[in-house]
GROMACS .gro file of N, CA, C and O in nm:
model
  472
    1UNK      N    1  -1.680  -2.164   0.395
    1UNK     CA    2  -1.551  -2.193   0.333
    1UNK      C    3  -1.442  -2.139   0.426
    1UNK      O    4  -1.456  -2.019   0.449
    2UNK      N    5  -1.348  -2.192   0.480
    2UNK     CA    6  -1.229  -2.182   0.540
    2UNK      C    7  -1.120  -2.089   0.459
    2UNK      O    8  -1.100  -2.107   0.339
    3UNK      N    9  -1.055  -1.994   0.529
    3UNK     CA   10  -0.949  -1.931   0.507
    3UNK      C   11  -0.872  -1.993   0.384
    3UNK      O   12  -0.846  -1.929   0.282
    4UNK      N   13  -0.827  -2.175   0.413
    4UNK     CA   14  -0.714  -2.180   0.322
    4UNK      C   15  -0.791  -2.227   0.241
    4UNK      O   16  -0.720  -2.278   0.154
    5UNK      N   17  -0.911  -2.243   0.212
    5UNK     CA   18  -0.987  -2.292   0.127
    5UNK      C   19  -0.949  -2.173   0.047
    5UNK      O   20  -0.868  -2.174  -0.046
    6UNK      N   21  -1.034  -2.041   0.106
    6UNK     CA   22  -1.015  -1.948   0.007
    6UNK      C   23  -0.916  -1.911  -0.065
    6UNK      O   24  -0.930  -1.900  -0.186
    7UNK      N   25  -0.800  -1.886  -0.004
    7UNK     CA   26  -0.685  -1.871  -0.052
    7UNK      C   27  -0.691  -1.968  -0.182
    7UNK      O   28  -0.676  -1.902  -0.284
    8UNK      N   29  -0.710  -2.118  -0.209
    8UNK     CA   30  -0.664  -2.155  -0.281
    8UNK      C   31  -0.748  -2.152  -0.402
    8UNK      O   32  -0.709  -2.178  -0.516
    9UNK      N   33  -0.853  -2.123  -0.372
    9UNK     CA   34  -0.972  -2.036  -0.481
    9UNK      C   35  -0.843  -1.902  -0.553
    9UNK      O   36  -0.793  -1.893  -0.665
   10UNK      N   37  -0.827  -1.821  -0.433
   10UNK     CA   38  -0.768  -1.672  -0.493
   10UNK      C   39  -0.663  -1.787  -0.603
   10UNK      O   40  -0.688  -1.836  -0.713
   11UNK      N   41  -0.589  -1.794  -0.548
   11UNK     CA   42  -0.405  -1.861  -0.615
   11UNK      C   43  -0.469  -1.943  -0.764
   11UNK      O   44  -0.412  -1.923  -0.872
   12UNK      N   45  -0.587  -2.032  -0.754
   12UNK     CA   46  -0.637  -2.057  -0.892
   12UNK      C   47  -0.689  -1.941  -0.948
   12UNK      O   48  -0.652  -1.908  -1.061
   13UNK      N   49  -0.761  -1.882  -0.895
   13UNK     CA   50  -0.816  -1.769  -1.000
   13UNK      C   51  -0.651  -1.705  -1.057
   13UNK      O   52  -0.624  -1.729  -1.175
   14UNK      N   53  -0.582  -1.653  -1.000
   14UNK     CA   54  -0.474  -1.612  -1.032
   14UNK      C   55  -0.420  -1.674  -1.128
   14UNK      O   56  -0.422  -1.620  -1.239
   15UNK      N   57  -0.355  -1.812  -1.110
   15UNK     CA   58  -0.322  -1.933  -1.251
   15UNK      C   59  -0.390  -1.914  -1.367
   15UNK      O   60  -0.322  -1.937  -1.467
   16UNK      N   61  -0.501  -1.880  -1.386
   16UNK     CA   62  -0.608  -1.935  -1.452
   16UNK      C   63  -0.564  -1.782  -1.557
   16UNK      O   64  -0.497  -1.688  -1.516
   17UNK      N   65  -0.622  -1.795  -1.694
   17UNK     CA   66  -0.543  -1.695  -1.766
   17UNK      C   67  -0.539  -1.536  -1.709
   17UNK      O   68  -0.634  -1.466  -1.674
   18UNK      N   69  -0.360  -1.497  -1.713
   18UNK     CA   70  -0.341  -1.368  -1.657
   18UNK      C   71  -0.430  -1.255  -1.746
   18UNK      O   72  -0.477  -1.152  -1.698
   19UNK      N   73  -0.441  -1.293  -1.872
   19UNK     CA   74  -0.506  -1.212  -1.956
   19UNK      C   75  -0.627  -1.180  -1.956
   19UNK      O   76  -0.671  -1.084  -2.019
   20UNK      N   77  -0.727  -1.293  -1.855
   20UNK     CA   78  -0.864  -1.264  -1.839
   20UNK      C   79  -0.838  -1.139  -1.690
   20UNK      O   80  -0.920  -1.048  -1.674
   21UNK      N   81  -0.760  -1.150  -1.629
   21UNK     CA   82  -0.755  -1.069  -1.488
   21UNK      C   83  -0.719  -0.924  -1.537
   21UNK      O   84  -0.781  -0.824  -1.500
   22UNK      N   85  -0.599  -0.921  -1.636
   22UNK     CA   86  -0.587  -0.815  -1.662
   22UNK      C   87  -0.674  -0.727  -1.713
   22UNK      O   88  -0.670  -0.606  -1.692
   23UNK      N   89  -0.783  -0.804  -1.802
   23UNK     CA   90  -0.858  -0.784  -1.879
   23UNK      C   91  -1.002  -0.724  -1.779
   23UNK      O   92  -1.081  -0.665  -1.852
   24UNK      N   93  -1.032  -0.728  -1.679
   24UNK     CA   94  -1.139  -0.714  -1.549
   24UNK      C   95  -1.077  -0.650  -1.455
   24UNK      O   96  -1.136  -0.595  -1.362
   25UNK      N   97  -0.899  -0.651  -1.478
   25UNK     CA   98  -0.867  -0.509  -1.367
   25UNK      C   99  -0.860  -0.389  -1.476
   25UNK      O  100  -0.847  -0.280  -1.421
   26UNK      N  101  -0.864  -0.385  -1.591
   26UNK     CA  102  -0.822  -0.270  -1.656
   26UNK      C  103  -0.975  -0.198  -1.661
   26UNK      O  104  -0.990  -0.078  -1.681
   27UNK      N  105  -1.075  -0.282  -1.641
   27UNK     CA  106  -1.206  -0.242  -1.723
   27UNK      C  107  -1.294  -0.132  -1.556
   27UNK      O  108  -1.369  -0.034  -1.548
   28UNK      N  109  -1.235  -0.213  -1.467
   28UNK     CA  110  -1.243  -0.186  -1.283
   28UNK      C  111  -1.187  -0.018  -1.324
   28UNK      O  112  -1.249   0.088  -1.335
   29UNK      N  113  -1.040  -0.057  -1.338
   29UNK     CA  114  -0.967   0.128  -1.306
   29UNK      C  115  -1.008   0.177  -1.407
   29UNK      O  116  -0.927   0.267  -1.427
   30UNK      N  117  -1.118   0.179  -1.526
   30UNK     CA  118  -1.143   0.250  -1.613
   30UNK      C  119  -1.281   0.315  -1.567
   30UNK      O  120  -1.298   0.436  -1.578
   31UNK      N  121  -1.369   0.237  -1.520
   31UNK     CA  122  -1.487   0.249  -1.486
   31UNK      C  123  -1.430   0.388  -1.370
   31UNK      O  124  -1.483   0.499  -1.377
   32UNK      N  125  -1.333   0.361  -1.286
   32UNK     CA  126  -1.319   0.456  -1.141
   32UNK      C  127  -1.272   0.550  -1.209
   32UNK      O  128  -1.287   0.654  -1.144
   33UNK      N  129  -1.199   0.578  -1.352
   33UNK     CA  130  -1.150   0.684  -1.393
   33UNK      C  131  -1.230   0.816  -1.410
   33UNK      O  132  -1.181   0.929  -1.414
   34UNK      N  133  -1.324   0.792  -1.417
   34UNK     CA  134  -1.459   0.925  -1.383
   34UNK      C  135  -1.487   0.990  -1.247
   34UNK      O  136  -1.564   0.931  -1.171
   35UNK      N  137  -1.424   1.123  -1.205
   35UNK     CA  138  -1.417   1.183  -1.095
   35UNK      C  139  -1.578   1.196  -0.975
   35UNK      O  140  -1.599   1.204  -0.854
   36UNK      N  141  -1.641   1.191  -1.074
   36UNK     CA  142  -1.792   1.176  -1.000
   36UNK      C  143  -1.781   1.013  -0.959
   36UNK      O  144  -1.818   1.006  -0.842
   37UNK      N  145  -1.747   0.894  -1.004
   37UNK     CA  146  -1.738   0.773  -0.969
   37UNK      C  147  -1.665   0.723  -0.849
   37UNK      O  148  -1.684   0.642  -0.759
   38UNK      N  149  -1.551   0.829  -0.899
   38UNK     CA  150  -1.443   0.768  -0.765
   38UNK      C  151  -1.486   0.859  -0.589
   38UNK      O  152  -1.471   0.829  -0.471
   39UNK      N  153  -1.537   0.966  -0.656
   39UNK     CA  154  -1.590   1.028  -0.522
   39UNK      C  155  -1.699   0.933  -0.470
   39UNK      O  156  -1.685   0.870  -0.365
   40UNK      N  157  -1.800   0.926  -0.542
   40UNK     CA  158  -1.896   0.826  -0.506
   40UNK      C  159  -1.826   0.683  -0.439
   40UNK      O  160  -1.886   0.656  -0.335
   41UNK      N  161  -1.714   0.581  -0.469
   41UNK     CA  162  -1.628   0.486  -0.420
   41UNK      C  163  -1.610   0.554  -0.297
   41UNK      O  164  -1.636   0.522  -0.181
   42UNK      N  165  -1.552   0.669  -0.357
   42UNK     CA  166  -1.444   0.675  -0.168
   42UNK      C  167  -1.553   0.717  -0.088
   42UNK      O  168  -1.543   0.647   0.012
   43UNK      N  169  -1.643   0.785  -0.075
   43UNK     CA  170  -1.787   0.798   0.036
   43UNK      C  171  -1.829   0.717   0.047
   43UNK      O  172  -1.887   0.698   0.154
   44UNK      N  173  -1.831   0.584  -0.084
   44UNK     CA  174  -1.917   0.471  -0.015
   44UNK      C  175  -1.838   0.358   0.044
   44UNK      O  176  -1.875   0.244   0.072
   45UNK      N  177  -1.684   0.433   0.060
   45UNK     CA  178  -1.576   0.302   0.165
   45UNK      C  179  -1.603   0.344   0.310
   45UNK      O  180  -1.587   0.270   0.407
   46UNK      N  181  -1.652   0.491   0.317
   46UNK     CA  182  -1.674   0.546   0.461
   46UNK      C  183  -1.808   0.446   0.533
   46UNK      O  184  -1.822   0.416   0.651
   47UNK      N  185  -1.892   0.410   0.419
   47UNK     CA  186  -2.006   0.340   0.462
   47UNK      C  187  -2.104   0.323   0.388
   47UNK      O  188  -2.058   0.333   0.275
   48UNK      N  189  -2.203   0.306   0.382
   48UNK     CA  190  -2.376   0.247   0.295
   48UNK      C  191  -2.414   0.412   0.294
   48UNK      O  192  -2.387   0.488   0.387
   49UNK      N  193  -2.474   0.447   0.183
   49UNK     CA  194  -2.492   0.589   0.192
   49UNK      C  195  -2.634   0.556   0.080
   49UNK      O  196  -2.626   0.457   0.006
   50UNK      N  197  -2.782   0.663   0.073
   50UNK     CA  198  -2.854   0.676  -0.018
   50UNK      C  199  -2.830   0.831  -0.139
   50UNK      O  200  -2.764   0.934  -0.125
   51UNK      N  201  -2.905   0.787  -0.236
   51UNK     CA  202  -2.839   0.872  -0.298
   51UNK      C  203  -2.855   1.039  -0.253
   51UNK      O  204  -2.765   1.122  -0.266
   52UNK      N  205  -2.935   1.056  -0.220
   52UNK     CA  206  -2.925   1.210  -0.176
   52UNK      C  207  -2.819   1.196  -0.069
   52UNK      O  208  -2.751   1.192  -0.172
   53UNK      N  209  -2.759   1.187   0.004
   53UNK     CA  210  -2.603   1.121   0.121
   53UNK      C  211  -2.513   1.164  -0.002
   53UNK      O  212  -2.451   1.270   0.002
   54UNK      N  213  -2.507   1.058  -0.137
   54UNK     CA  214  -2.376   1.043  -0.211
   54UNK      C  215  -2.424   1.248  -0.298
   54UNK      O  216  -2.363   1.355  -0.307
   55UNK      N  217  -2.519   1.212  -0.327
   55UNK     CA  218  -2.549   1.371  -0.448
   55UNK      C  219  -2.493   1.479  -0.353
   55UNK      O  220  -2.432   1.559  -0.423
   56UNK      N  221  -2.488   1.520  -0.204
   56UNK     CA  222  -2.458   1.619  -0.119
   56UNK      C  223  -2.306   1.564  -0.105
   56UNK      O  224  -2.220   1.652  -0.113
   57UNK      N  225  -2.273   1.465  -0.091
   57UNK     CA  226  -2.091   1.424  -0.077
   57UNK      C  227  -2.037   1.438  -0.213
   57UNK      O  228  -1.916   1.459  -0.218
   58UNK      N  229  -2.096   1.432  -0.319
   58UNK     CA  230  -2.014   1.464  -0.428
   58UNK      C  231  -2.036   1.590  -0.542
   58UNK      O  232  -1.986   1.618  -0.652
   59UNK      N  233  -2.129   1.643  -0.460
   59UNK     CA  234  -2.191   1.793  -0.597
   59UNK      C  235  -2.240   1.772  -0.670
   59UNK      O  236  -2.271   1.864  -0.747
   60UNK      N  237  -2.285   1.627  -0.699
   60UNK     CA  238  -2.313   1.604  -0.825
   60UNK      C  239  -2.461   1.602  -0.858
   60UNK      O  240  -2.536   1.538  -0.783
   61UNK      N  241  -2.510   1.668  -0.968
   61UNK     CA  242  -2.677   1.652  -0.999
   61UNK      C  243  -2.704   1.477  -0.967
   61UNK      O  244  -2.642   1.374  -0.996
   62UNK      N  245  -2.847   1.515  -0.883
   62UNK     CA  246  -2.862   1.391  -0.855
   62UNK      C  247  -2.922   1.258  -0.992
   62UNK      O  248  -2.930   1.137  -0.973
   63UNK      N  249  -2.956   1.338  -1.126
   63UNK     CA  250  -2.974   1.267  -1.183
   63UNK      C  251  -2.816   1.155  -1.254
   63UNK      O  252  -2.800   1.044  -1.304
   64UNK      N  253  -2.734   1.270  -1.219
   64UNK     CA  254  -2.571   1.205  -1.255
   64UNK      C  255  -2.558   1.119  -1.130
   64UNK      O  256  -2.559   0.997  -1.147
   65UNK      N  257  -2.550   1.153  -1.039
   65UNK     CA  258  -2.538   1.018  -0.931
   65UNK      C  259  -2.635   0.933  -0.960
   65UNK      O  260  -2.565   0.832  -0.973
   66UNK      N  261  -2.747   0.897  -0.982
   66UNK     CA  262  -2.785   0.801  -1.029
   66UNK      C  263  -2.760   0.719  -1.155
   66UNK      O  264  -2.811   0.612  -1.191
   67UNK      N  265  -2.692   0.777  -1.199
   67UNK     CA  266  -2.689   0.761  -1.353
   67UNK      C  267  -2.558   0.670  -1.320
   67UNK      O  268  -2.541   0.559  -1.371
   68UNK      N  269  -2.442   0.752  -1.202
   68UNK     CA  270  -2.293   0.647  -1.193
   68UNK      C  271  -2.359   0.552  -1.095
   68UNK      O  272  -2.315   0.438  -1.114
   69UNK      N  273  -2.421   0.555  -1.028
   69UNK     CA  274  -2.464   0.450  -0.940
   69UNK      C  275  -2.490   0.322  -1.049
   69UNK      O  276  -2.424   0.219  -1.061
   70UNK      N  277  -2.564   0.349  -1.095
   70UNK     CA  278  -2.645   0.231  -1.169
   70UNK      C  279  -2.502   0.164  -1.300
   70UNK      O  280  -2.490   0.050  -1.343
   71UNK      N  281  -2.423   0.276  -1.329
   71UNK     CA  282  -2.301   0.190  -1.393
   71UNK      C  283  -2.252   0.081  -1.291
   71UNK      O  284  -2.249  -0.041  -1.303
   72UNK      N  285  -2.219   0.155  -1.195
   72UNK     CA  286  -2.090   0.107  -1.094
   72UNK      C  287  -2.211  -0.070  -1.025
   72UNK      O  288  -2.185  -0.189  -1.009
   73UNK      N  289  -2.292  -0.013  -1.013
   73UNK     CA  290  -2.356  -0.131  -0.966
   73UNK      C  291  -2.435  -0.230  -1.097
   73UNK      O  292  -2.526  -0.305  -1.061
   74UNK      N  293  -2.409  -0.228  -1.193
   74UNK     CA  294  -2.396  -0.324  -1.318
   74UNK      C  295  -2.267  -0.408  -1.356
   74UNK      O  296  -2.257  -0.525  -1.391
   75UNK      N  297  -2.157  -0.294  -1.336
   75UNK     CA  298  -2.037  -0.346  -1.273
   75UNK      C  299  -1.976  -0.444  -1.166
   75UNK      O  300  -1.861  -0.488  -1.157
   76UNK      N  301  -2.089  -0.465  -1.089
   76UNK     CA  302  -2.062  -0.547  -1.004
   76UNK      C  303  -1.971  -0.476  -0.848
   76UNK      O  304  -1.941  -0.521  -0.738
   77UNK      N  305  -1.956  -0.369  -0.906
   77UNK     CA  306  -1.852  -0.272  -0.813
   77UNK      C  307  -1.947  -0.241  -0.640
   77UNK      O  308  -1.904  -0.247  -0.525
   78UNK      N  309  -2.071  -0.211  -0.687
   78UNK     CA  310  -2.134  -0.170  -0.527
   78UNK      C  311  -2.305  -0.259  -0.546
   78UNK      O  312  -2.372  -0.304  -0.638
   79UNK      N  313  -2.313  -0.247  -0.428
   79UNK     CA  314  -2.476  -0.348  -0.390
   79UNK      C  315  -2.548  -0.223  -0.314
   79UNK      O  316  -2.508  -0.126  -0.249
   80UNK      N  317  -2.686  -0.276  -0.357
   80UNK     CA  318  -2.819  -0.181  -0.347
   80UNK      C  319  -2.909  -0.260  -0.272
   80UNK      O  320  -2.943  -0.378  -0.283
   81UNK      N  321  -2.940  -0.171  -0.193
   81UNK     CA  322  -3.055  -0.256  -0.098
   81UNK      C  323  -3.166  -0.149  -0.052
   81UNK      O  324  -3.149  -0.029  -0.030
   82UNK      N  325  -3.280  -0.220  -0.044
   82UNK     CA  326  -3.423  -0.121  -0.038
   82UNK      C  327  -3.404  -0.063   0.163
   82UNK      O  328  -3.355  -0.131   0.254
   83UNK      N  329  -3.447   0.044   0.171
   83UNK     CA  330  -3.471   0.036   0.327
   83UNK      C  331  -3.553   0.136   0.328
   83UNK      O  332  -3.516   0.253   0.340
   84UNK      N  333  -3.740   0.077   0.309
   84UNK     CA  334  -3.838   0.140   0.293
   84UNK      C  335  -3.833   0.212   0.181
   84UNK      O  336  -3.791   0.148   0.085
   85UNK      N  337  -3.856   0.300   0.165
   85UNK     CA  338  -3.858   0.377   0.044
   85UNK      C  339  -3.740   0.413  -0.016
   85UNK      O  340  -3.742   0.428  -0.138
   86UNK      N  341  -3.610   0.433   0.062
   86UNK     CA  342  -3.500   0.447   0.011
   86UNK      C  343  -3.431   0.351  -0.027
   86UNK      O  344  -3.471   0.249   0.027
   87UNK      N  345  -3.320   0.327  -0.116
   87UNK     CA  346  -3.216   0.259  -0.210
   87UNK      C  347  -3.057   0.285  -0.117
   87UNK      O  348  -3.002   0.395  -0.131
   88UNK      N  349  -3.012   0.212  -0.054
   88UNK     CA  350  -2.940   0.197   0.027
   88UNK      C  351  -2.794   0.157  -0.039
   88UNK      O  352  -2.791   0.040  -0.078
   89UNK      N  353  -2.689   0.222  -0.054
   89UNK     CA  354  -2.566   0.151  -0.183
   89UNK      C  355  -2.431   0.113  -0.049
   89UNK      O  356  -2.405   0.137   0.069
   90UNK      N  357  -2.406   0.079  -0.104
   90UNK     CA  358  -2.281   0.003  -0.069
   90UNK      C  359  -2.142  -0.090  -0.141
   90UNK      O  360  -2.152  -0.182  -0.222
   91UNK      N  361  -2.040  -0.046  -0.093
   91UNK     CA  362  -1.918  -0.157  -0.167
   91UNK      C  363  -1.934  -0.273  -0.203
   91UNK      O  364  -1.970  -0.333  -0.102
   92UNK      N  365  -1.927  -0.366  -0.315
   92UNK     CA  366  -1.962  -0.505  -0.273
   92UNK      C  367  -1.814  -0.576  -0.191
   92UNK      O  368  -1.832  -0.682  -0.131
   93UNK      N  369  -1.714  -0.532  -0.190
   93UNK     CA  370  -1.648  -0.598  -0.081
   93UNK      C  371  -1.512  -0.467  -0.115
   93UNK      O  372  -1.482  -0.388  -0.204
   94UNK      N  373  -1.448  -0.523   0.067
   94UNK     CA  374  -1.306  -0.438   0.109
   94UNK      C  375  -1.233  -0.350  -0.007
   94UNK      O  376  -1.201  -0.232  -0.010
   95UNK      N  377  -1.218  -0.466  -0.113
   95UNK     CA  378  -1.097  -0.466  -0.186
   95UNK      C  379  -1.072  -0.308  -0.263
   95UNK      O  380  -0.966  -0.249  -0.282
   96UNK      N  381  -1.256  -0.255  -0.308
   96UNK     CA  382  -1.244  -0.188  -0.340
   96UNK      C  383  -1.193  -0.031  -0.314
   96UNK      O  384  -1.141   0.057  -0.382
   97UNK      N  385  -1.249  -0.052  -0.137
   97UNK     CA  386  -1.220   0.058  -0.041
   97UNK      C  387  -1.043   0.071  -0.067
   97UNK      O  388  -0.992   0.180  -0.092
   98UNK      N  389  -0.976  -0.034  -0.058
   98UNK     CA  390  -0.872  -0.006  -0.047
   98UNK      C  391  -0.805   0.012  -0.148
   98UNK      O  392  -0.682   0.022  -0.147
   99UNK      N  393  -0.899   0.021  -0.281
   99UNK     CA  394  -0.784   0.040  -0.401
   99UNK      C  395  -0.833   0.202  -0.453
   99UNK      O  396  -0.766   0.256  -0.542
  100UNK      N  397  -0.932   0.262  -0.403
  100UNK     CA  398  -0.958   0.382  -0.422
  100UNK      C  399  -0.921   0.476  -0.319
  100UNK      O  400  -0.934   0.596  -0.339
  101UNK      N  401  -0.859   0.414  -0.171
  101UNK     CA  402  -0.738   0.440  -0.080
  101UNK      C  403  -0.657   0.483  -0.138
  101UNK      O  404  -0.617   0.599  -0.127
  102UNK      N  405  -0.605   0.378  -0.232
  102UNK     CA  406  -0.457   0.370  -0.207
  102UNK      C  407  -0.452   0.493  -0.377
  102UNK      O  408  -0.363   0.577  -0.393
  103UNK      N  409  -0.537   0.474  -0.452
  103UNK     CA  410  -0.536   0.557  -0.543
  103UNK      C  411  -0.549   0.721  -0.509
  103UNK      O  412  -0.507   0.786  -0.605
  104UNK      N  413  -0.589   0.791  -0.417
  104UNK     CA  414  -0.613   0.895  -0.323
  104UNK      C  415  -0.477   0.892  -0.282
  104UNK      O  416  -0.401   0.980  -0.322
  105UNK      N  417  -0.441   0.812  -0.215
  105UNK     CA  418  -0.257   0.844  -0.148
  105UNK      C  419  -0.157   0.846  -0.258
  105UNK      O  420  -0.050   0.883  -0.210
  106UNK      N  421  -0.147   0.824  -0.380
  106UNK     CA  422  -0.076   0.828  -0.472
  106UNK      C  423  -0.098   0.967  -0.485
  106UNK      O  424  -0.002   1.032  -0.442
  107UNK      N  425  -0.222   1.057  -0.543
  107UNK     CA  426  -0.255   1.134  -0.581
  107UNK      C  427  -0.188   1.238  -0.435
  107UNK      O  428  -0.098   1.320  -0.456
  108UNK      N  429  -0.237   1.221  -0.319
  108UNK     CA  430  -0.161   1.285  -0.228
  108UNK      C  431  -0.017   1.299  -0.231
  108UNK      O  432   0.033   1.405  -0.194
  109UNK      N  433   0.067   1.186  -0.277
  109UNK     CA  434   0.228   1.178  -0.297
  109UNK      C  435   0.239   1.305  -0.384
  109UNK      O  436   0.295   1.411  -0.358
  110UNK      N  437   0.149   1.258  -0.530
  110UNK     CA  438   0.178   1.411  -0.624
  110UNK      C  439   0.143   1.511  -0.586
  110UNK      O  440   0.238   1.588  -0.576
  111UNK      N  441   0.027   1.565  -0.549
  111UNK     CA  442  -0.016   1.687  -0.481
  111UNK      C  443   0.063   1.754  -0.414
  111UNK      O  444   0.065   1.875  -0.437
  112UNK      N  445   0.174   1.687  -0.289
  112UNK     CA  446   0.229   1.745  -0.198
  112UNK      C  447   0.379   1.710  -0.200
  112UNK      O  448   0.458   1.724  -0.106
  113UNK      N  449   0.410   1.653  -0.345
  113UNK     CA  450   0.587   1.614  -0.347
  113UNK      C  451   0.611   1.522  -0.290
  113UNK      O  452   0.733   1.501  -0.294
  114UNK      N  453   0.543   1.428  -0.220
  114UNK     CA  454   0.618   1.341  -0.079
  114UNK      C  455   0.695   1.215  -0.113
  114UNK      O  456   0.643   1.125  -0.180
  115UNK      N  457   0.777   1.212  -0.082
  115UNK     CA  458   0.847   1.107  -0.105
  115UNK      C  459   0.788   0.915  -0.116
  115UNK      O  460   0.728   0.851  -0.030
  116UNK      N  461   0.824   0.881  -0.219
  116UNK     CA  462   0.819   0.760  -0.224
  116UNK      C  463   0.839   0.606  -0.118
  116UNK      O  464   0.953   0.558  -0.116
  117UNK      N  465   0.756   0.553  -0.057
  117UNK     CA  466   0.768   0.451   0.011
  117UNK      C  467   0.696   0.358   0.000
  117UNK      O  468   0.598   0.381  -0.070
  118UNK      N  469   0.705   0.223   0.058
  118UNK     CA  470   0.671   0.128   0.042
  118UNK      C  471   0.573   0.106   0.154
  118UNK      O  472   0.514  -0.002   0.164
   0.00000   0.00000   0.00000
């Protein structure tokens, strides 16, 4: 599929009721609202990580990292792949890296006072 193809996929999905989008972005930033979740997001925008990788990047008992893994990837939020014996996780695409970015730099604005920009 071509660029403006896609685009015009995005721009219909968009048309198509605002209330179903709102309704699948609210349920997205609710799911990330759990501090063990969003740590797990932002380590897995750095890259594909297994769970002992994410349980040592986030403190978390590894039965709780498995436990958000398996939400977040029912969610549709990250993809799992075998590599030999290990379970291999990953983002299912960009978008997410950059909205748990940009949610981290907000939180940095408050943390440190910084002024507002665009």
């Amino acid at each position: 599929m071509g660029v403006s193809a896609e685009m015009a996929d995005a721009h219909r999905l968009q048309q198509r009721g605002s209330g179903e989008r709102l309704d699948v972005a609210a349920s997205v930033l609710t799911l990330l609202a759990d501090r063990t979740r969003l740590a797990l997001m932002e380590r897995l925008g750095r890259g594909e990580a297994d769970v002992t990788t994410l349980t040592e990047a986030t403190g978390a008992a590894r039965t709780s990292v498995s436990q958000h893994l398996a939400k977040l990837r029912l969610a549709g939020l990250v993809v799992a792949r075998k590599d030999g014996r290990r379970v291999v996780y990953s983002l299912r695409h960009g978008h997410l890296r950059r909205l748990v970015d940009e949610a981290l730099n907000v939180a940095d604005h408050q943390i440190g006072s910084l002024p507002p920009h665009d």
